[in-house]
Amino acid sequence: MNNVNGILLVIASMAAFTLEDVFIKQLTSSIMPGQILVMLGLVCSVVFLVMAIATRKRIFVPEAWQLLPMIRAMSEAVAAVAFVTALARVDLSTVAAVFQAMPLAVTMGAALFLGEQVGWRRWSAIGIGFIGVLMIIRPGLEGFRPESLYVVAAVIGVAARDLITRRLDSKVSSAVVSQQAYLALAVGGAALMIMSGHPLEAMQSAEVWPFAGAAFFGVLGYYAIVIAMRVGEASAVTPFRYTRLLFSILAGVLVFGERPDLMTLAGASLIIGSGLYTFLRERKLAREMALAAA
């Protein structure tokens, strides 16, 4: 494992994803989310296909098309549909703040579905983190916006994706994994268009550059995060996902004129604090186990 490279890749990925979010949010003012997903999915899947061919990776290796990678792709599609819908309706800073609960969801999922041992301290941290989520979305209160629940759905989908990524066969290249994910994005976007009843519309000249930016930074960010999760230890690299919140708040303020309120910032602080405690605790336990086994 190479944790330094993994950390740098995660930070670069978070910056790239923030720029992708900015371009997508700009596009949602004139293009429906389903169409954005279809276009991004098709373009980016072709890019990763070319990358796989150029690096002589086997695209149709049997391990890449078994049930587990397909479930991963489905999780990616659900998360993308929910996330882009949230970007279209909710402030970027709010979306990013709720999305920071994803590492906590990964830890909870690892305990519930992968059999990893999680003690009462980490369960308490997870509970505190989700209190932070409630502070941001505020169900039942005056500031509650139902659209923010789309971010919660995206968190669940991405957590499932990352948990499955840990179990993928090493024979499956990162380019192939990424290509599958973007194909799933296109399928999810098409389903969203059908359900919403919106036809495909021609892209205007002013929309070309934002779309190109979203595609470029989406490819860059996605490839970096897949490699990071495969070369670095999850407990070492995952805390650096929180840099996305800093990038997103800055982008929201500078590009969209957003001003996150005190409750949102307090909730985000709870999420980040509990998440960092969880990972520090996981690292401490890993060291104790290593010393006991030595």
PDB file of C-alpha atoms in Angstrom:
ATOM      1  CA  MET A   1       0.000   0.000   0.000  1.00  0.00           C
ATOM      2  CA  ASN A   2       1.226   3.537  -0.819  1.00  0.00           C
ATOM      3  CA  ASN A   3      -0.648   5.916   1.463  1.00  0.00           C
ATOM      4  CA  VAL A   4       1.158   9.109   0.398  1.00  0.00           C
ATOM      5  CA  ASN A   5       0.199   8.628  -3.237  1.00  0.00           C
ATOM      6  CA  GLY A   6      -3.306   7.631  -2.161  1.00  0.00           C
ATOM      7  CA  ILE A   7      -3.738  10.817  -0.110  1.00  0.00           C
ATOM      8  CA  LEU A   8      -2.497  13.051  -2.930  1.00  0.00           C
ATOM      9  CA  LEU A   9      -4.813  11.287  -5.371  1.00  0.00           C
ATOM     10  CA  VAL A  10      -7.799  11.772  -3.055  1.00  0.00           C
ATOM     11  CA  ILE A  11      -7.120  15.514  -2.670  1.00  0.00           C
ATOM     12  CA  ALA A  12      -6.710  15.920  -6.435  1.00  0.00           C
ATOM     13  CA  SER A  13      -9.879  13.908  -6.967  1.00  0.00           C
ATOM     14  CA  MET A  14     -11.882  16.090  -4.557  1.00  0.00           C
ATOM     15  CA  ALA A  15     -10.718  19.264  -6.314  1.00  0.00           C
ATOM     16  CA  ALA A  16     -11.631  17.789  -9.698  1.00  0.00           C
ATOM     17  CA  PHE A  17     -15.054  16.633  -8.480  1.00  0.00           C
ATOM     18  CA  THR A  18     -15.770  20.107  -7.098  1.00  0.00           C
ATOM     19  CA  LEU A  19     -15.032  21.662 -10.485  1.00  0.00           C
ATOM     20  CA  GLU A  20     -17.215  19.019 -12.128  1.00  0.00           C
ATOM     21  CA  ASP A  21     -20.029  19.917  -9.702  1.00  0.00           C
ATOM     22  CA  VAL A  22     -19.682  23.611 -10.568  1.00  0.00           C
ATOM     23  CA  PHE A  23     -19.998  22.937 -14.292  1.00  0.00           C
ATOM     24  CA  ILE A  24     -22.918  20.524 -13.817  1.00  0.00           C
ATOM     25  CA  LYS A  25     -24.778  22.998 -11.597  1.00  0.00           C
ATOM     26  CA  GLN A  26     -24.313  25.647 -14.274  1.00  0.00           C
ATOM     27  CA  LEU A  27     -25.661  23.248 -16.912  1.00  0.00           C
ATOM     28  CA  THR A  28     -28.768  22.370 -14.864  1.00  0.00           C
ATOM     29  CA  SER A  29     -30.044  25.916 -15.365  1.00  0.00           C
ATOM     30  CA  SER A  30     -30.749  25.078 -19.016  1.00  0.00           C
ATOM     31  CA  ILE A  31     -30.428  21.276 -19.426  1.00  0.00           C
ATOM     32  CA  MET A  32     -32.369  18.584 -17.548  1.00  0.00           C
ATOM     33  CA  PRO A  33     -30.309  16.421 -15.139  1.00  0.00           C
ATOM     34  CA  GLY A  34     -31.180  13.221 -17.015  1.00  0.00           C
ATOM     35  CA  GLN A  35     -29.768  14.553 -20.277  1.00  0.00           C
ATOM     36  CA  ILE A  36     -26.607  15.759 -18.523  1.00  0.00           C
ATOM     37  CA  LEU A  37     -26.061  12.258 -17.131  1.00  0.00           C
ATOM     38  CA  VAL A  38     -26.630  10.620 -20.518  1.00  0.00           C
ATOM     39  CA  MET A  39     -24.149  12.916 -22.244  1.00  0.00           C
ATOM     40  CA  LEU A  40     -21.534  12.662 -19.496  1.00  0.00           C
ATOM     41  CA  GLY A  41     -21.957   8.910 -19.237  1.00  0.00           C
ATOM     42  CA  LEU A  42     -21.492   8.290 -22.954  1.00  0.00           C
ATOM     43  CA  VAL A  43     -18.580  10.695 -23.434  1.00  0.00           C
ATOM     44  CA  CYS A  44     -16.668   9.622 -20.320  1.00  0.00           C
ATOM     45  CA  SER A  45     -17.230   5.906 -20.929  1.00  0.00           C
ATOM     46  CA  VAL A  46     -15.674   6.310 -24.379  1.00  0.00           C
ATOM     47  CA  VAL A  47     -12.699   8.114 -22.810  1.00  0.00           C
ATOM     48  CA  PHE A  48     -12.120   5.268 -20.354  1.00  0.00           C
ATOM     49  CA  LEU A  49     -12.590   2.712 -23.127  1.00  0.00           C
ATOM     50  CA  VAL A  50      -9.842   4.396 -25.127  1.00  0.00           C
ATOM     51  CA  MET A  51      -7.642   4.493 -22.011  1.00  0.00           C
ATOM     52  CA  ALA A  52      -8.165   0.781 -21.434  1.00  0.00           C
ATOM     53  CA  ILE A  53      -7.290  -0.034 -25.038  1.00  0.00           C
ATOM     54  CA  ALA A  54      -4.273   2.299 -25.057  1.00  0.00           C
ATOM     55  CA  THR A  55      -2.867   0.695 -21.899  1.00  0.00           C
ATOM     56  CA  ARG A  56      -3.647  -2.795 -23.236  1.00  0.00           C
ATOM     57  CA  LYS A  57      -6.070  -3.656 -20.463  1.00  0.00           C
ATOM     58  CA  ARG A  58      -8.457  -6.513 -21.075  1.00  0.00           C
ATOM     59  CA  ILE A  59     -11.931  -5.024 -21.324  1.00  0.00           C
ATOM     60  CA  PHE A  60     -13.860  -8.264 -21.462  1.00  0.00           C
ATOM     61  CA  VAL A  61     -11.983 -10.124 -18.754  1.00  0.00           C
ATOM     62  CA  PRO A  62     -14.668 -12.394 -17.198  1.00  0.00           C
ATOM     63  CA  GLU A  63     -14.085 -11.017 -13.697  1.00  0.00           C
ATOM     64  CA  ALA A  64     -15.142  -7.548 -14.881  1.00  0.00           C
ATOM     65  CA  TRP A  65     -18.626  -8.630 -15.923  1.00  0.00           C
ATOM     66  CA  GLN A  66     -19.702 -10.742 -13.000  1.00  0.00           C
ATOM     67  CA  LEU A  67     -22.436  -9.877 -10.505  1.00  0.00           C
ATOM     68  CA  LEU A  68     -20.317  -7.803  -8.100  1.00  0.00           C
ATOM     69  CA  PRO A  69     -19.008  -5.274 -10.675  1.00  0.00           C
ATOM     70  CA  MET A  70     -22.528  -4.963 -12.107  1.00  0.00           C
ATOM     71  CA  ILE A  71     -23.970  -4.188  -8.672  1.00  0.00           C
ATOM     72  CA  ARG A  72     -21.221  -1.611  -8.249  1.00  0.00           C
ATOM     73  CA  ALA A  73     -22.197   0.030 -11.535  1.00  0.00           C
ATOM     74  CA  MET A  74     -25.861   0.089 -10.471  1.00  0.00           C
ATOM     75  CA  SER A  75     -24.896   1.744  -7.180  1.00  0.00           C
ATOM     76  CA  GLU A  76     -22.974   4.345  -9.172  1.00  0.00           C
ATOM     77  CA  ALA A  77     -25.999   5.056 -11.368  1.00  0.00           C
ATOM     78  CA  VAL A  78     -28.345   5.526  -8.391  1.00  0.00           C
ATOM     79  CA  ALA A  79     -25.845   7.801  -6.656  1.00  0.00           C
ATOM     80  CA  ALA A  80     -25.261   9.902  -9.783  1.00  0.00           C
ATOM     81  CA  VAL A  81     -28.961  10.413 -10.514  1.00  0.00           C
ATOM     82  CA  ALA A  82     -29.586  11.475  -6.918  1.00  0.00           C
ATOM     83  CA  PHE A  83     -26.512  13.711  -6.761  1.00  0.00           C
ATOM     84  CA  VAL A  84     -27.103  15.590 -10.016  1.00  0.00           C
ATOM     85  CA  THR A  85     -30.770  16.079  -9.101  1.00  0.00           C
ATOM     86  CA  ALA A  86     -29.630  17.558  -5.773  1.00  0.00           C
ATOM     87  CA  LEU A  87     -27.140  19.859  -7.526  1.00  0.00           C
ATOM     88  CA  ALA A  88     -29.966  21.192  -9.681  1.00  0.00           C
ATOM     89  CA  ARG A  89     -32.149  22.048  -6.670  1.00  0.00           C
ATOM     90  CA  VAL A  90     -29.930  22.639  -3.624  1.00  0.00           C
ATOM     91  CA  ASP A  91     -26.993  24.962  -2.858  1.00  0.00           C
ATOM     92  CA  LEU A  92     -23.601  23.461  -3.714  1.00  0.00           C
ATOM     93  CA  SER A  93     -22.316  24.050  -0.179  1.00  0.00           C
ATOM     94  CA  THR A  94     -25.312  22.199   1.326  1.00  0.00           C
ATOM     95  CA  VAL A  95     -24.886  19.278  -1.057  1.00  0.00           C
ATOM     96  CA  ALA A  96     -21.190  19.055  -0.207  1.00  0.00           C
ATOM     97  CA  ALA A  97     -21.830  19.280   3.550  1.00  0.00           C
ATOM     98  CA  VAL A  98     -24.303  16.384   3.603  1.00  0.00           C
ATOM     99  CA  PHE A  99     -22.082  14.392   1.269  1.00  0.00           C
ATOM    100  CA  GLN A 100     -19.331  14.427   3.903  1.00  0.00           C
ATOM    101  CA  ALA A 101     -21.318  11.775   5.792  1.00  0.00           C
ATOM    102  CA  MET A 102     -20.293   9.261   3.126  1.00  0.00           C
ATOM    103  CA  PRO A 103     -17.163   7.984   4.968  1.00  0.00           C
ATOM    104  CA  LEU A 104     -19.311   7.369   8.055  1.00  0.00           C
ATOM    105  CA  ALA A 105     -21.755   5.453   5.883  1.00  0.00           C
ATOM    106  CA  VAL A 106     -18.841   3.384   4.537  1.00  0.00           C
ATOM    107  CA  THR A 107     -17.744   2.506   8.078  1.00  0.00           C
ATOM    108  CA  MET A 108     -21.300   1.550   9.018  1.00  0.00           C
ATOM    109  CA  GLY A 109     -21.689  -0.505   5.845  1.00  0.00           C
ATOM    110  CA  ALA A 110     -18.399  -2.286   6.472  1.00  0.00           C
ATOM    111  CA  ALA A 111     -19.668  -3.292   9.919  1.00  0.00           C
ATOM    112  CA  LEU A 112     -23.110  -4.379   8.755  1.00  0.00           C
ATOM    113  CA  PHE A 113     -22.250  -6.100   5.476  1.00  0.00           C
ATOM    114  CA  LEU A 114     -18.532  -6.940   5.469  1.00  0.00           C
ATOM    115  CA  GLY A 115     -18.245  -8.197   9.023  1.00  0.00           C
ATOM    116  CA  GLU A 116     -15.699  -5.593  10.145  1.00  0.00           C
ATOM    117  CA  GLN A 117     -15.578  -5.014  13.889  1.00  0.00           C
ATOM    118  CA  VAL A 118     -16.863  -1.596  14.956  1.00  0.00           C
ATOM    119  CA  GLY A 119     -16.879  -0.779  18.668  1.00  0.00           C
ATOM    120  CA  TRP A 120     -19.168   1.490  20.647  1.00  0.00           C
ATOM    121  CA  ARG A 121     -16.869   4.500  20.209  1.00  0.00           C
ATOM    122  CA  ARG A 122     -17.088   4.416  16.421  1.00  0.00           C
ATOM    123  CA  TRP A 123     -20.818   3.666  16.512  1.00  0.00           C
ATOM    124  CA  SER A 124     -21.207   6.744  18.736  1.00  0.00           C
ATOM    125  CA  ALA A 125     -19.179   8.808  16.263  1.00  0.00           C
ATOM    126  CA  ILE A 126     -21.387   7.582  13.419  1.00  0.00           C
ATOM    127  CA  GLY A 127     -24.486   8.594  15.385  1.00  0.00           C
ATOM    128  CA  ILE A 128     -23.069  12.060  16.087  1.00  0.00           C
ATOM    129  CA  GLY A 129     -22.179  12.440  12.404  1.00  0.00           C
ATOM    130  CA  PHE A 130     -25.718  11.675  11.356  1.00  0.00           C
ATOM    131  CA  ILE A 131     -27.003  14.207  13.889  1.00  0.00           C
ATOM    132  CA  GLY A 132     -24.899  16.670  11.888  1.00  0.00           C
ATOM    133  CA  VAL A 133     -26.702  15.534   8.718  1.00  0.00           C
ATOM    134  CA  LEU A 134     -30.061  16.186  10.410  1.00  0.00           C
ATOM    135  CA  MET A 135     -28.884  19.654  11.418  1.00  0.00           C
ATOM    136  CA  ILE A 136     -28.171  20.439   7.774  1.00  0.00           C
ATOM    137  CA  ILE A 137     -31.328  19.037   6.177  1.00  0.00           C
ATOM    138  CA  ARG A 138     -33.588  19.915   9.177  1.00  0.00           C
ATOM    139  CA  PRO A 139     -36.518  17.518   8.683  1.00  0.00           C
ATOM    140  CA  GLY A 140     -39.712  18.872  10.230  1.00  0.00           C
ATOM    141  CA  LEU A 141     -38.284  22.356  10.730  1.00  0.00           C
ATOM    142  CA  GLU A 142     -38.937  25.576   8.839  1.00  0.00           C
ATOM    143  CA  GLY A 143     -35.720  25.362   6.826  1.00  0.00           C
ATOM    144  CA  PHE A 144     -36.326  21.806   5.630  1.00  0.00           C
ATOM    145  CA  ARG A 145     -36.015  21.274   1.893  1.00  0.00           C
ATOM    146  CA  PRO A 146     -37.122  17.788   0.718  1.00  0.00           C
ATOM    147  CA  GLU A 147     -34.701  18.080  -2.221  1.00  0.00           C
ATOM    148  CA  SER A 148     -31.800  17.690   0.218  1.00  0.00           C
ATOM    149  CA  LEU A 149     -32.819  14.054   0.730  1.00  0.00           C
ATOM    150  CA  TYR A 150     -31.439  13.380  -2.742  1.00  0.00           C
ATOM    151  CA  VAL A 151     -27.981  13.933  -1.264  1.00  0.00           C
ATOM    152  CA  VAL A 152     -28.689  11.290   1.399  1.00  0.00           C
ATOM    153  CA  ALA A 153     -29.600   8.833  -1.362  1.00  0.00           C
ATOM    154  CA  ALA A 154     -26.356   9.725  -3.153  1.00  0.00           C
ATOM    155  CA  VAL A 155     -24.385   9.069   0.042  1.00  0.00           C
ATOM    156  CA  ILE A 156     -25.892   5.585   0.336  1.00  0.00           C
ATOM    157  CA  GLY A 157     -25.144   4.819  -3.314  1.00  0.00           C
ATOM    158  CA  VAL A 158     -21.534   6.010  -3.160  1.00  0.00           C
ATOM    159  CA  ALA A 159     -20.919   4.147   0.118  1.00  0.00           C
ATOM    160  CA  ALA A 160     -22.142   0.942  -1.526  1.00  0.00           C
ATOM    161  CA  ARG A 161     -19.910   1.635  -4.525  1.00  0.00           C
ATOM    162  CA  ASP A 162     -16.801   2.105  -2.378  1.00  0.00           C
ATOM    163  CA  LEU A 163     -17.478  -0.985  -0.279  1.00  0.00           C
ATOM    164  CA  ILE A 164     -17.821  -3.074  -3.433  1.00  0.00           C
ATOM    165  CA  THR A 165     -14.656  -1.519  -4.896  1.00  0.00           C
ATOM    166  CA  ARG A 166     -12.692  -3.071  -2.031  1.00  0.00           C
ATOM    167  CA  ARG A 167     -13.899  -6.509  -3.101  1.00  0.00           C
ATOM    168  CA  LEU A 168     -13.232  -6.233  -6.832  1.00  0.00           C
ATOM    169  CA  ASP A 169     -10.829  -8.692  -8.408  1.00  0.00           C
ATOM    170  CA  SER A 170      -7.375  -7.186  -9.009  1.00  0.00           C
ATOM    171  CA  LYS A 171      -7.542  -8.474 -12.600  1.00  0.00           C
ATOM    172  CA  VAL A 172     -10.127  -5.790 -13.369  1.00  0.00           C
ATOM    173  CA  SER A 173      -8.320  -2.565 -14.330  1.00  0.00           C
ATOM    174  CA  SER A 174      -9.344   0.843 -12.963  1.00  0.00           C
ATOM    175  CA  ALA A 175     -10.104   2.052 -16.500  1.00  0.00           C
ATOM    176  CA  VAL A 176     -12.588  -0.788 -17.028  1.00  0.00           C
ATOM    177  CA  VAL A 177     -14.203  -0.178 -13.625  1.00  0.00           C
ATOM    178  CA  SER A 178     -14.592   3.513 -14.473  1.00  0.00           C
ATOM    179  CA  GLN A 179     -15.961   2.778 -17.925  1.00  0.00           C
ATOM    180  CA  GLN A 180     -18.629   0.510 -16.465  1.00  0.00           C
ATOM    181  CA  ALA A 181     -19.611   3.212 -13.993  1.00  0.00           C
ATOM    182  CA  TYR A 182     -20.091   5.851 -16.685  1.00  0.00           C
ATOM    183  CA  LEU A 183     -22.095   3.481 -18.862  1.00  0.00           C
ATOM    184  CA  ALA A 184     -24.339   2.989 -15.839  1.00  0.00           C
ATOM    185  CA  LEU A 185     -24.582   6.789 -15.559  1.00  0.00           C
ATOM    186  CA  ALA A 186     -25.905   6.990 -19.110  1.00  0.00           C
ATOM    187  CA  VAL A 187     -28.462   4.268 -18.383  1.00  0.00           C
ATOM    188  CA  GLY A 188     -29.538   6.017 -15.179  1.00  0.00           C
ATOM    189  CA  GLY A 189     -29.841   9.342 -16.983  1.00  0.00           C
ATOM    190  CA  ALA A 190     -31.952   7.773 -19.736  1.00  0.00           C
ATOM    191  CA  ALA A 191     -34.266   6.238 -17.129  1.00  0.00           C
ATOM    192  CA  LEU A 192     -34.600   9.653 -15.436  1.00  0.00           C
ATOM    193  CA  MET A 193     -35.490  11.293 -18.760  1.00  0.00           C
ATOM    194  CA  ILE A 194     -38.130   8.666 -19.477  1.00  0.00           C
ATOM    195  CA  MET A 195     -39.693   8.997 -16.012  1.00  0.00           C
ATOM    196  CA  SER A 196     -39.713  12.814 -16.168  1.00  0.00           C
ATOM    197  CA  GLY A 197     -41.042  12.857 -19.738  1.00  0.00           C
ATOM    198  CA  HIS A 198     -38.402  15.292 -21.018  1.00  0.00           C
ATOM    199  CA  PRO A 199     -37.136  14.730 -24.577  1.00  0.00           C
ATOM    200  CA  LEU A 200     -33.504  15.050 -25.659  1.00  0.00           C
ATOM    201  CA  GLU A 201     -32.684  18.676 -26.545  1.00  0.00           C
ATOM    202  CA  ALA A 202     -29.927  20.069 -28.746  1.00  0.00           C
ATOM    203  CA  MET A 203     -27.015  21.600 -26.842  1.00  0.00           C
ATOM    204  CA  GLN A 204     -26.515  25.329 -27.331  1.00  0.00           C
ATOM    205  CA  SER A 205     -23.084  26.796 -28.074  1.00  0.00           C
ATOM    206  CA  ALA A 206     -22.896  28.424 -24.613  1.00  0.00           C
ATOM    207  CA  GLU A 207     -23.313  24.998 -23.009  1.00  0.00           C
ATOM    208  CA  VAL A 208     -20.442  23.282 -24.811  1.00  0.00           C
ATOM    209  CA  TRP A 209     -17.618  24.544 -22.599  1.00  0.00           C
ATOM    210  CA  PRO A 210     -19.344  23.818 -19.267  1.00  0.00           C
ATOM    211  CA  PHE A 211     -20.093  20.315 -20.525  1.00  0.00           C
ATOM    212  CA  ALA A 212     -16.501  19.833 -21.676  1.00  0.00           C
ATOM    213  CA  GLY A 213     -15.286  21.007 -18.271  1.00  0.00           C
ATOM    214  CA  ALA A 214     -17.650  18.650 -16.445  1.00  0.00           C
ATOM    215  CA  ALA A 215     -16.542  15.702 -18.586  1.00  0.00           C
ATOM    216  CA  PHE A 216     -12.835  16.473 -18.241  1.00  0.00           C
ATOM    217  CA  PHE A 217     -12.836  16.960 -14.479  1.00  0.00           C
ATOM    218  CA  GLY A 218     -15.252  14.071 -13.981  1.00  0.00           C
ATOM    219  CA  VAL A 219     -12.870  11.682 -15.767  1.00  0.00           C
ATOM    220  CA  LEU A 220      -9.890  13.080 -13.880  1.00  0.00           C
ATOM    221  CA  GLY A 221     -11.573  12.877 -10.482  1.00  0.00           C
ATOM    222  CA  TYR A 222     -13.117   9.469 -10.983  1.00  0.00           C
ATOM    223  CA  TYR A 223      -9.948   7.802 -12.206  1.00  0.00           C
ATOM    224  CA  ALA A 224      -7.972   9.330  -9.335  1.00  0.00           C
ATOM    225  CA  ILE A 225     -10.404   8.132  -6.643  1.00  0.00           C
ATOM    226  CA  VAL A 226     -10.569   4.592  -8.022  1.00  0.00           C
ATOM    227  CA  ILE A 227      -6.770   4.339  -8.005  1.00  0.00           C
ATOM    228  CA  ALA A 228      -6.569   5.955  -4.552  1.00  0.00           C
ATOM    229  CA  MET A 229      -8.944   3.388  -3.051  1.00  0.00           C
ATOM    230  CA  ARG A 230      -6.870   0.581  -4.557  1.00  0.00           C
ATOM    231  CA  VAL A 231      -3.334   1.788  -3.724  1.00  0.00           C
ATOM    232  CA  GLY A 232      -3.871   3.321  -0.280  1.00  0.00           C
ATOM    233  CA  GLU A 233      -5.325   2.078   2.980  1.00  0.00           C
ATOM    234  CA  ALA A 234      -8.921   3.234   3.419  1.00  0.00           C
ATOM    235  CA  SER A 235      -8.249   4.436   6.981  1.00  0.00           C
ATOM    236  CA  ALA A 236      -5.372   6.613   5.715  1.00  0.00           C
ATOM    237  CA  VAL A 237      -6.809   8.126   2.534  1.00  0.00           C
ATOM    238  CA  THR A 238     -10.535   8.460   3.258  1.00  0.00           C
ATOM    239  CA  PRO A 239     -10.271  11.383   5.761  1.00  0.00           C
ATOM    240  CA  PHE A 240      -8.895  13.539   2.959  1.00  0.00           C
ATOM    241  CA  ARG A 241     -12.241  13.319   1.198  1.00  0.00           C
ATOM    242  CA  TYR A 242     -13.267  16.125   3.540  1.00  0.00           C
ATOM    243  CA  THR A 243     -11.226  18.551   1.464  1.00  0.00           C
ATOM    244  CA  ARG A 244     -14.151  18.452  -0.955  1.00  0.00           C
ATOM    245  CA  LEU A 245     -16.243  20.445   1.523  1.00  0.00           C
ATOM    246  CA  LEU A 246     -13.626  23.199   1.662  1.00  0.00           C
ATOM    247  CA  PHE A 247     -13.379  23.295  -2.134  1.00  0.00           C
ATOM    248  CA  SER A 248     -17.181  23.283  -2.499  1.00  0.00           C
ATOM    249  CA  ILE A 249     -17.832  26.063   0.026  1.00  0.00           C
ATOM    250  CA  LEU A 250     -15.217  28.197  -1.709  1.00  0.00           C
ATOM    251  CA  ALA A 251     -16.738  27.459  -5.128  1.00  0.00           C
ATOM    252  CA  GLY A 252     -20.265  28.095  -3.852  1.00  0.00           C
ATOM    253  CA  VAL A 253     -19.283  31.484  -2.465  1.00  0.00           C
ATOM    254  CA  LEU A 254     -17.179  32.602  -5.445  1.00  0.00           C
ATOM    255  CA  VAL A 255     -19.257  31.200  -8.315  1.00  0.00           C
ATOM    256  CA  PHE A 256     -22.853  31.092  -7.041  1.00  0.00           C
ATOM    257  CA  GLY A 257     -22.811  33.716  -4.285  1.00  0.00           C
ATOM    258  CA  GLU A 258     -23.893  31.214  -1.608  1.00  0.00           C
ATOM    259  CA  ARG A 259     -23.674  31.977   2.104  1.00  0.00           C
ATOM    260  CA  PRO A 260     -23.915  28.798   4.242  1.00  0.00           C
ATOM    261  CA  ASP A 261     -25.769  29.564   7.498  1.00  0.00           C
ATOM    262  CA  LEU A 262     -24.523  28.764  10.998  1.00  0.00           C
ATOM    263  CA  MET A 263     -26.614  25.586  11.322  1.00  0.00           C
ATOM    264  CA  THR A 264     -25.150  24.168   8.101  1.00  0.00           C
ATOM    265  CA  LEU A 265     -21.599  24.949   9.184  1.00  0.00           C
ATOM    266  CA  ALA A 266     -22.222  23.474  12.651  1.00  0.00           C
ATOM    267  CA  GLY A 267     -23.679  20.295  11.143  1.00  0.00           C
ATOM    268  CA  ALA A 268     -20.765  19.986   8.736  1.00  0.00           C
ATOM    269  CA  SER A 269     -18.341  20.395  11.648  1.00  0.00           C
ATOM    270  CA  LEU A 270     -20.057  17.558  13.528  1.00  0.00           C
ATOM    271  CA  ILE A 271     -19.861  15.312  10.470  1.00  0.00           C
ATOM    272  CA  ILE A 272     -16.187  16.037   9.841  1.00  0.00           C
ATOM    273  CA  GLY A 273     -15.233  15.763  13.503  1.00  0.00           C
ATOM    274  CA  SER A 274     -16.973  12.421  13.967  1.00  0.00           C
ATOM    275  CA  GLY A 275     -15.558  11.156  10.704  1.00  0.00           C
ATOM    276  CA  LEU A 276     -12.008  12.072  11.628  1.00  0.00           C
ATOM    277  CA  TYR A 277     -12.420  10.456  15.051  1.00  0.00           C
ATOM    278  CA  THR A 278     -13.707   7.289  13.381  1.00  0.00           C
ATOM    279  CA  PHE A 279     -10.684   7.024  11.116  1.00  0.00           C
ATOM    280  CA  LEU A 280      -8.213   7.821  13.878  1.00  0.00           C
ATOM    281  CA  ARG A 281      -9.820   5.115  15.984  1.00  0.00           C
ATOM    282  CA  GLU A 282      -9.654   2.636  13.088  1.00  0.00           C
ATOM    283  CA  ARG A 283      -5.962   3.386  12.587  1.00  0.00           C
ATOM    284  CA  LYS A 284      -5.222   2.931  16.302  1.00  0.00           C
ATOM    285  CA  LEU A 285      -6.998  -0.428  16.354  1.00  0.00           C
ATOM    286  CA  ALA A 286      -5.134  -1.540  13.232  1.00  0.00           C
ATOM    287  CA  ARG A 287      -1.809  -0.724  14.885  1.00  0.00           C
ATOM    288  CA  GLU A 288      -2.767  -2.598  18.048  1.00  0.00           C
ATOM    289  CA  MET A 289      -3.724  -5.654  15.997  1.00  0.00           C
ATOM    290  CA  ALA A 290      -0.447  -5.477  14.077  1.00  0.00           C
ATOM    291  CA  LEU A 291       1.561  -5.311  17.316  1.00  0.00           C
ATOM    292  CA  ALA A 292      -0.391  -8.215  18.787  1.00  0.00           C
ATOM    293  CA  ALA A 293       0.267 -10.334  15.705  1.00  0.00           C
ATOM    294  CA  ALA A 294       4.013  -9.496  15.664  1.00  0.00           C
TER     295      ALA A 294
END
